[in-house]
């Protein structure tokens, strides 16, 4: 059986208000789930071919996302890899290049982390709000593998290549237009790559990685948006120049409209670390009261506040953090009159920084949909 990090120890829960563990009211108390009245729109083409298995918030019932429920993103399809022939090369600006088999990686010291993975495109549209999940990952330390490879002086970054490939076009429209086969890859500075939490991961929630989520081996870089967590790894390359492939330099680039000396100025940055965020997940009725449960994630979450309609921000009860990289449940109990209501949440970090509203300049000046951590408002109809 799948291990579920779910229920409070100590059996039955007497009161919703007292309830603060890693579970949702729906699954813990048998309250009646009221579906949100807003519905994400169907995925438009071609996103529907890239993104799969989105989390439907009403279906969420565990703090750890089971392996068959975690969303998937595959920009160049979803490759099937034979573990018997699979190899991982560590190459480039290193004194000791190496090749690993799956058994070779598993023979190295094992480390684990519980971390939430979210696509930076999540909630960028009214149709993408379920690209998130939480899992316990296990694998070998990336930093130790890089140390053993002996990075040469002058190296600046590490590139992680998947085995998945797709066609791309350069010089579009020019007489020398070129179609070429590209390999999915992302890079990281050496300093970021050496973070001890990073791992070459071969296990998700105690089982082999599902094919969808990177079998046999993927990078898990806790605290970074999904795109950094390269799946189906084939090659790790240390470089002394910057890698500017499609998913570093053209896609997953956040464009922010600013101004400099009276002229428009577009800042352009590759998607980076996860940002402070929260979302209302479910609303449950029990004994004439309503409990709203949600999630908060990103760095250093310290508090969550909830706003009903245009009312005041009210502090929610926030569950303990079992891992600095994992989402946390929050709960609030509320009386609600019959009719239509809105529920908005915002996370606050340890330094007092608040998850921005959608009309905050941080969000409003952003021209691409990546890294959208604006406050989420859900709608509900109370009978
Ligand atoms: N090789 C490879 N790795 C990849 C991708 C991909 O298309 N190819 N997509 C990335 C993106 S955009 C996200 S959000 C995460 C999603 O991880 P998951 O599919 O395990 O949920 O994988 C990342 N790793
Ligand atoms: Mo993504």
Short mmCIF file of C-alpha atoms and ligand atoms in Angstrom, two decimals:
data_model
loop_
_atom_site.label_atom_id
_atom_site.label_comp_id
_atom_site.label_asym_id
_atom_site.label_seq_id
_atom_site.Cartn_x
_atom_site.Cartn_y
_atom_site.Cartn_z
CA UNK A 1 0.00 0.00 0.00
CA UNK A 2 1.07 3.54 -0.73
CA UNK A 3 2.27 5.21 2.42
CA UNK A 4 0.19 8.29 3.01
CA UNK A 5 1.43 11.00 5.29
CA UNK A 6 -2.08 11.76 6.19
CA UNK A 7 -3.87 11.49 9.43
CA UNK A 8 -3.41 12.99 12.80
CA UNK A 9 -2.31 10.43 15.31
CA UNK A 10 -4.80 9.92 18.07
CA UNK A 11 -7.92 8.87 16.20
CA UNK A 12 -11.15 10.78 15.90
CA UNK A 13 -11.09 14.52 15.63
CA UNK A 14 -13.58 16.24 17.88
CA UNK A 15 -13.70 19.70 16.44
CA UNK A 16 -12.93 21.25 13.10
CA UNK A 17 -11.51 24.32 14.74
CA UNK A 18 -9.04 22.31 16.75
CA UNK A 19 -8.01 20.33 13.78
CA UNK A 20 -4.55 21.18 12.57
CA UNK A 21 -2.63 18.31 11.05
CA UNK A 22 -1.47 17.27 7.66
CA UNK A 23 -4.89 16.57 6.24
CA UNK A 24 -7.96 18.21 4.82
CA UNK A 25 -11.32 18.43 6.53
CA UNK A 26 -12.95 16.41 3.78
CA UNK A 27 -10.78 13.34 4.28
CA UNK A 28 -10.28 13.70 8.03
CA UNK A 29 -13.77 14.48 9.30
CA UNK A 30 -16.06 13.31 6.53
CA UNK A 31 -17.42 16.81 6.02
CA UNK A 32 -19.32 17.52 2.81
CA UNK A 33 -17.11 18.87 0.06
CA UNK A 34 -18.59 21.79 -1.86
CA UNK A 35 -17.01 22.04 -5.33
CA UNK A 36 -15.79 25.46 -6.37
CA UNK A 37 -18.22 27.12 -8.78
CA UNK A 38 -15.40 28.41 -10.98
CA UNK A 39 -13.90 25.78 -13.22
CA UNK A 40 -10.55 25.82 -14.94
CA UNK A 41 -11.02 26.01 -18.71
CA UNK A 42 -9.95 23.00 -20.77
CA UNK A 43 -6.31 23.09 -21.81
CA UNK A 44 -5.86 24.72 -25.21
CA UNK A 45 -3.70 23.14 -27.90
CA UNK A 46 -0.73 22.61 -27.91
CA UNK A 47 -0.49 22.83 -24.10
CA UNK A 48 -2.83 19.83 -23.84
CA UNK A 49 -0.11 17.70 -25.42
CA UNK A 50 2.61 18.91 -23.06
CA UNK A 51 0.84 18.94 -19.70
CA UNK A 52 -0.90 15.94 -18.19
CA UNK A 53 -2.52 14.62 -15.00
CA UNK A 54 -3.29 18.01 -13.46
CA UNK A 55 -4.24 18.10 -9.79
CA UNK A 56 -7.91 18.86 -9.34
CA UNK A 57 -7.97 20.70 -6.04
CA UNK A 58 -11.27 19.13 -4.95
CA UNK A 59 -9.70 15.66 -5.33
CA UNK A 60 -6.71 16.42 -3.16
CA UNK A 61 -6.86 14.26 -0.06
CA UNK A 62 -3.28 13.69 1.01
CA UNK A 63 -0.34 15.89 1.93
CA UNK A 64 1.91 13.66 -0.19
CA UNK A 65 0.73 13.35 -3.77
CA UNK A 66 0.46 9.64 -4.68
CA UNK A 67 2.57 8.53 -7.63
CA UNK A 68 -0.39 8.10 -9.96
CA UNK A 69 -1.63 11.61 -9.17
CA UNK A 70 1.45 13.79 -9.72
CA UNK A 71 1.13 16.09 -12.74
CA UNK A 72 3.50 15.76 -15.66
CA UNK A 73 5.11 18.13 -18.16
CA UNK A 74 6.88 16.80 -21.23
CA UNK A 75 7.86 19.40 -23.80
CA UNK A 76 9.29 16.81 -26.18
CA UNK A 77 6.89 13.99 -25.35
CA UNK A 78 7.32 11.37 -22.64
CA UNK A 79 10.20 8.99 -23.42
CA UNK A 80 10.25 5.38 -22.24
CA UNK A 81 13.73 4.42 -21.07
CA UNK A 82 15.09 0.90 -20.66
CA UNK A 83 16.97 0.93 -17.37
CA UNK A 84 19.24 -1.90 -18.56
CA UNK A 85 20.79 0.20 -21.29
CA UNK A 86 20.42 3.61 -19.62
CA UNK A 87 23.59 5.48 -18.70
CA UNK A 88 24.31 8.92 -17.30
CA UNK A 89 27.44 10.76 -18.45
CA UNK A 90 29.13 13.39 -16.32
CA UNK A 91 31.33 15.30 -18.75
CA UNK A 92 32.73 18.65 -19.84
CA UNK A 93 35.00 20.83 -17.73
CA UNK A 94 35.89 18.13 -15.23
CA UNK A 95 39.14 16.31 -14.53
CA UNK A 96 37.38 12.98 -13.97
CA UNK A 97 34.46 12.38 -16.35
CA UNK A 98 32.24 9.51 -15.23
CA UNK A 99 29.46 7.26 -16.45
CA UNK A 100 26.79 5.95 -14.09
CA UNK A 101 24.36 3.09 -14.42
CA UNK A 102 21.22 3.03 -12.30
CA UNK A 103 22.79 0.41 -10.03
CA UNK A 104 25.90 2.59 -9.75
CA UNK A 105 23.83 5.57 -8.60
CA UNK A 106 21.88 3.45 -6.13
CA UNK A 107 25.16 2.21 -4.65
CA UNK A 108 26.04 5.78 -3.61
CA UNK A 109 24.83 7.15 -0.25
CA UNK A 110 21.09 7.73 -0.39
CA UNK A 111 19.39 10.98 0.60
CA UNK A 112 15.76 11.95 0.84
CA UNK A 113 13.76 15.14 0.71
CA UNK A 114 10.08 15.97 0.80
CA UNK A 115 9.56 18.78 -1.64
CA UNK A 116 6.76 20.41 -3.55
CA UNK A 117 7.14 20.68 -7.28
CA UNK A 118 5.24 23.35 -9.17
CA UNK A 119 5.45 24.35 -12.81
CA UNK A 120 6.25 28.04 -13.18
CA UNK A 121 3.38 28.18 -15.67
CA UNK A 122 0.92 27.16 -12.98
CA UNK A 123 -1.97 29.61 -12.65
CA UNK A 124 -0.61 31.68 -15.51
CA UNK A 125 -3.91 31.18 -17.30
CA UNK A 126 -7.43 30.52 -16.16
CA UNK A 127 -6.82 26.96 -17.36
CA UNK A 128 -3.63 26.03 -15.54
CA UNK A 129 -3.99 25.74 -11.81
CA UNK A 130 -3.17 22.11 -11.03
CA UNK A 131 0.49 21.80 -11.97
CA UNK A 132 1.61 21.13 -8.45
CA UNK A 133 2.29 18.19 -6.16
CA UNK A 134 4.31 17.12 -3.17
CA UNK A 135 6.46 13.99 -2.95
CA UNK A 136 9.21 12.29 -1.01
CA UNK A 137 12.16 11.96 -3.36
CA UNK A 138 15.24 9.80 -2.87
CA UNK A 139 18.50 9.63 -4.75
CA UNK A 140 22.22 10.34 -4.75
CA UNK A 141 23.79 13.67 -3.84
CA UNK A 142 24.52 15.80 -6.90
CA UNK A 143 27.18 17.78 -5.04
CA UNK A 144 29.13 14.61 -4.16
CA UNK A 145 29.05 13.44 -7.79
CA UNK A 146 30.29 16.83 -9.00
CA UNK A 147 33.02 16.89 -6.34
CA UNK A 148 34.19 13.45 -7.40
CA UNK A 149 34.28 14.62 -11.03
CA UNK A 150 36.61 17.47 -10.00
CA UNK A 151 35.27 20.61 -11.66
CA UNK A 152 38.04 22.51 -13.41
CA UNK A 153 38.79 26.11 -12.52
CA UNK A 154 37.08 28.59 -14.82
CA UNK A 155 33.89 26.51 -15.06
CA UNK A 156 30.73 28.57 -14.60
CA UNK A 157 27.75 26.27 -14.79
CA UNK A 158 26.31 22.79 -14.98
CA UNK A 159 23.90 21.72 -17.73
CA UNK A 160 21.42 18.91 -17.18
CA UNK A 161 20.28 17.19 -20.37
CA UNK A 162 17.29 14.87 -20.65
CA UNK A 163 17.17 12.24 -23.38
CA UNK A 164 13.99 13.78 -24.82
CA UNK A 165 14.39 15.59 -28.09
CA UNK A 166 12.32 17.74 -30.42
CA UNK A 167 12.70 19.90 -33.50
CA UNK A 168 13.42 23.60 -33.27
CA UNK A 169 13.95 26.31 -35.87
CA UNK A 170 16.69 28.94 -36.00
CA UNK A 171 16.71 32.07 -38.21
CA UNK A 172 12.99 31.75 -38.75
CA UNK A 173 11.94 33.24 -42.10
CA UNK A 174 15.51 33.92 -43.27
CA UNK A 175 16.89 32.28 -46.43
CA UNK A 176 19.23 30.32 -44.16
CA UNK A 177 16.42 29.11 -41.87
CA UNK A 178 17.48 25.95 -40.11
CA UNK A 179 15.49 23.15 -38.51
CA UNK A 180 17.48 21.14 -36.00
CA UNK A 181 16.97 18.50 -33.35
CA UNK A 182 17.32 19.84 -29.85
CA UNK A 183 17.66 18.03 -26.52
CA UNK A 184 15.77 19.22 -23.46
CA UNK A 185 18.20 20.85 -21.04
CA UNK A 186 18.49 23.40 -18.27
CA UNK A 187 21.53 24.90 -16.61
CA UNK A 188 22.45 26.09 -13.12
CA UNK A 189 25.38 28.00 -11.72
CA UNK A 190 27.94 25.78 -10.05
CA UNK A 191 27.11 27.33 -6.71
CA UNK A 192 23.41 26.51 -7.11
CA UNK A 193 24.16 23.01 -8.39
CA UNK A 194 26.36 22.30 -5.34
CA UNK A 195 23.46 22.82 -2.91
CA UNK A 196 23.40 19.71 -0.74
CA UNK A 197 19.63 19.27 -1.13
CA UNK A 198 19.95 18.59 -4.88
CA UNK A 199 19.84 14.96 -5.90
CA UNK A 200 19.96 12.63 -8.83
CA UNK A 201 16.65 11.11 -7.93
CA UNK A 202 15.53 7.56 -8.72
CA UNK A 203 12.67 7.15 -6.25
CA UNK A 204 9.39 8.89 -5.64
CA UNK A 205 7.37 8.03 -2.52
CA UNK A 206 9.28 4.79 -2.06
CA UNK A 207 8.88 3.45 -5.62
CA UNK A 208 10.81 3.83 -8.84
CA UNK A 209 10.05 7.12 -10.59
CA UNK A 210 6.97 6.81 -12.81
CA UNK A 211 7.85 7.13 -16.53
CA UNK A 212 5.87 10.37 -16.59
CA UNK A 213 7.98 11.88 -13.85
CA UNK A 214 11.43 11.01 -15.18
CA UNK A 215 12.22 7.28 -14.96
CA UNK A 216 14.90 6.15 -14.33
CA UNK A 217 16.65 9.29 -13.00
CA UNK A 218 15.81 12.98 -12.74
CA UNK A 219 17.26 16.00 -11.05
CA UNK A 220 15.43 17.14 -7.95
CA UNK A 221 16.39 20.68 -7.07
CA UNK A 222 14.28 21.54 -4.00
CA UNK A 223 13.12 25.13 -3.96
CA UNK A 224 13.32 25.58 -7.72
CA UNK A 225 10.38 25.74 -10.10
CA UNK A 226 9.60 22.50 -11.97
CA UNK A 227 11.54 23.37 -15.11
CA UNK A 228 14.88 23.12 -13.26
CA UNK A 229 14.08 19.54 -12.24
CA UNK A 230 15.23 17.88 -15.47
CA UNK A 231 13.70 14.43 -16.02
CA UNK A 232 14.97 11.41 -17.97
CA UNK A 233 18.56 12.56 -17.40
CA UNK A 234 21.17 11.50 -19.95
CA UNK A 235 24.07 13.89 -19.55
CA UNK A 236 25.43 16.32 -17.00
CA UNK A 237 27.89 18.75 -18.48
CA UNK A 238 30.09 21.24 -16.66
CA UNK A 239 30.83 24.27 -18.82
CA UNK A 240 33.01 27.35 -18.88
CA UNK A 241 30.46 29.25 -21.00
CA UNK A 242 26.75 29.89 -20.43
CA UNK A 243 24.22 27.51 -21.91
CA UNK A 244 21.40 29.36 -23.69
CA UNK A 245 19.16 26.59 -25.00
CA UNK A 246 15.48 27.02 -25.67
CA UNK A 247 14.35 26.47 -22.07
CA UNK A 248 16.95 28.83 -20.60
CA UNK A 249 16.99 31.60 -23.16
CA UNK A 250 13.71 31.63 -25.05
CA UNK A 251 11.02 29.68 -23.21
CA UNK A 252 10.57 29.94 -19.45
CA UNK A 253 11.92 33.47 -19.59
CA UNK A 254 10.08 36.03 -17.49
CA UNK A 255 9.65 39.33 -19.31
CA UNK A 256 8.96 42.33 -17.10
CA UNK A 257 7.99 45.66 -18.58
CA UNK A 258 9.80 48.56 -16.96
CA UNK A 259 11.15 51.94 -17.90
CA UNK A 260 14.61 53.40 -18.07
CA UNK A 261 15.34 57.05 -18.95
CA UNK A 262 11.77 57.43 -20.20
CA UNK A 263 12.06 54.51 -22.58
CA UNK A 264 10.46 51.08 -22.27
CA UNK A 265 12.81 48.54 -20.84
CA UNK A 266 12.14 44.83 -20.75
CA UNK A 267 13.93 42.83 -18.10
CA UNK A 268 14.34 39.19 -19.10
CA UNK A 269 15.24 36.52 -16.60
CA UNK A 270 15.13 32.73 -16.72
CA UNK A 271 12.58 31.14 -14.39
CA UNK A 272 14.33 30.56 -11.08
CA UNK A 273 13.43 29.65 -7.54
CA UNK A 274 9.88 29.05 -6.38
CA UNK A 275 8.06 32.08 -5.04
CA UNK A 276 5.86 32.63 -2.02
CA UNK A 277 2.40 31.36 -2.85
CA UNK A 278 -0.82 29.91 -1.51
CA UNK A 279 -4.13 28.66 -2.83
CA UNK A 280 -7.54 27.83 -1.37
CA UNK A 281 -7.92 24.09 -2.01
CA UNK A 282 -11.27 22.96 -0.67
CA UNK A 283 -14.33 24.07 1.18
CA UNK A 284 -16.20 21.60 3.37
CA UNK A 285 -19.42 21.97 5.30
CA UNK A 286 -20.05 20.27 8.61
CA UNK A 287 -22.61 21.04 11.29
CA UNK A 288 -23.59 24.30 9.60
CA UNK A 289 -20.03 25.64 9.53
CA UNK A 290 -17.62 25.82 6.69
CA UNK A 291 -13.99 24.89 6.79
CA UNK A 292 -11.70 26.20 4.11
CA UNK A 293 -8.48 24.26 3.62
CA UNK A 294 -5.61 25.34 1.47
CA UNK A 295 -1.95 25.08 0.76
CA UNK A 296 0.96 27.48 1.12
CA UNK A 297 4.42 26.96 -0.30
CA UNK A 298 7.57 28.70 -1.44
CA UNK A 299 10.43 29.94 0.73
CA UNK A 300 9.98 30.60 4.45
CA UNK A 301 6.20 30.58 4.71
CA UNK A 302 5.29 31.99 8.11
CA UNK A 303 1.57 32.76 7.98
CA UNK A 304 -1.48 32.61 5.76
CA UNK A 305 -4.39 35.00 5.70
CA UNK A 306 -7.76 34.48 4.08
CA UNK A 307 -10.27 36.99 2.78
CA UNK A 308 -13.94 36.14 2.24
CA UNK A 309 -15.66 38.42 -0.27
CA UNK A 310 -14.43 41.92 0.56
CA UNK A 311 -14.01 41.24 4.25
CA UNK A 312 -10.88 41.64 6.37
CA UNK A 313 -7.83 39.40 6.06
CA UNK A 314 -8.10 36.74 8.74
CA UNK A 315 -5.27 34.55 9.95
CA UNK A 316 -5.59 30.85 9.14
CA UNK A 317 -4.20 27.99 11.24
CA UNK A 318 -1.05 26.79 9.52
CA UNK A 319 0.23 23.22 9.88
CA UNK A 320 3.76 22.49 10.99
CA UNK A 321 6.45 22.40 8.42
CA UNK A 322 7.76 18.87 8.07
CA UNK A 323 10.22 19.95 5.40
CA UNK A 324 11.40 23.44 4.44
CA UNK A 325 10.65 22.57 0.81
CA UNK A 326 7.16 21.21 1.17
CA UNK A 327 3.77 22.83 1.00
CA UNK A 328 1.81 23.30 4.22
CA UNK A 329 -1.89 22.90 4.79
CA UNK A 330 -3.81 25.75 6.32
CA UNK A 331 -7.35 25.81 7.70
CA UNK A 332 -9.94 28.37 8.62
CA UNK A 333 -13.49 27.91 9.92
CA UNK A 334 -16.07 30.32 8.69
CA UNK A 335 -19.79 31.04 8.78
CA UNK A 336 -21.13 31.65 5.28
CA UNK A 337 -24.57 32.94 4.30
CA UNK A 338 -26.34 31.34 1.34
CA UNK A 339 -25.26 32.82 -1.98
CA UNK A 340 -22.10 33.33 -3.98
CA UNK A 341 -18.82 34.00 -2.17
CA UNK A 342 -15.20 34.51 -3.07
CA UNK A 343 -12.25 33.08 -1.14
CA UNK A 344 -8.78 34.60 -1.52
CA UNK A 345 -5.64 33.56 0.32
CA UNK A 346 -2.22 35.12 0.73
CA UNK A 347 0.97 33.71 2.23
CA UNK A 348 3.38 35.82 4.28
CA UNK A 349 7.03 34.89 4.74
CA UNK A 350 9.31 35.20 7.78
CA UNK A 351 10.56 38.62 6.66
CA UNK A 352 6.99 39.93 6.38
CA UNK A 353 6.83 39.79 2.60
CA UNK A 354 3.29 39.21 1.37
CA UNK A 355 2.20 37.13 -1.61
CA UNK A 356 1.27 39.85 -4.13
CA UNK A 357 -2.23 40.64 -5.33
CA UNK A 358 -2.89 40.10 -9.03
CA UNK A 359 -2.83 43.89 -9.60
CA UNK A 360 0.44 44.37 -7.69
CA UNK A 361 3.10 45.81 -10.05
CA UNK A 362 5.19 42.66 -9.39
CA UNK A 363 2.53 40.67 -11.21
CA UNK A 364 1.01 43.34 -13.43
CA UNK A 365 4.31 44.33 -15.12
CA UNK A 366 5.04 40.70 -15.90
CA UNK A 367 4.37 40.08 -19.59
CA UNK A 368 4.93 36.33 -19.77
CA UNK A 369 2.87 33.99 -17.61
CA UNK A 370 5.81 32.29 -15.89
CA UNK A 371 6.41 32.67 -12.17
CA UNK A 372 2.85 33.75 -11.43
CA UNK A 373 2.58 33.80 -7.68
CA UNK A 374 -0.32 36.26 -7.44
CA UNK A 375 -3.15 35.71 -4.99
CA UNK A 376 -5.76 33.21 -6.13
CA UNK A 377 -9.47 33.89 -5.71
CA UNK A 378 -11.91 30.99 -5.87
CA UNK A 379 -15.68 31.22 -6.12
CA UNK A 380 -18.19 29.12 -4.25
CA UNK A 381 -21.98 28.90 -4.24
CA UNK A 382 -23.50 28.25 -0.81
CA UNK A 383 -27.00 26.74 -0.94
N1 LIG B 1 13.64 16.13 -19.67
C1 LIG B 1 12.65 16.95 -19.31
N2 LIG B 1 12.60 17.38 -18.04
C2 LIG B 1 11.61 18.20 -17.63
C3 LIG B 1 10.64 18.67 -18.54
C4 LIG B 1 10.70 18.21 -19.88
O1 LIG B 1 9.89 18.57 -20.74
N3 LIG B 1 11.74 17.35 -20.23
N4 LIG B 1 9.67 19.55 -18.11
C5 LIG B 1 10.01 20.34 -16.93
C6 LIG B 1 8.90 21.10 -16.41
S1 LIG B 1 8.44 22.46 -17.30
C7 LIG B 1 8.29 20.81 -15.22
S2 LIG B 1 7.11 21.80 -14.56
C8 LIG B 1 8.68 19.61 -14.46
C9 LIG B 1 7.47 18.79 -14.09
O2 LIG B 1 7.84 17.65 -13.39
P1 LIG B 1 6.83 16.43 -13.33
O3 LIG B 1 6.45 16.12 -14.76
O4 LIG B 1 7.51 15.33 -12.63
O5 LIG B 1 5.63 16.92 -12.56
O6 LIG B 1 9.58 18.78 -15.19
C10 LIG B 1 10.61 19.50 -15.82
N5 LIG B 1 11.58 18.59 -16.32
MO1 LIG B 2 7.01 23.71 -16.08
#
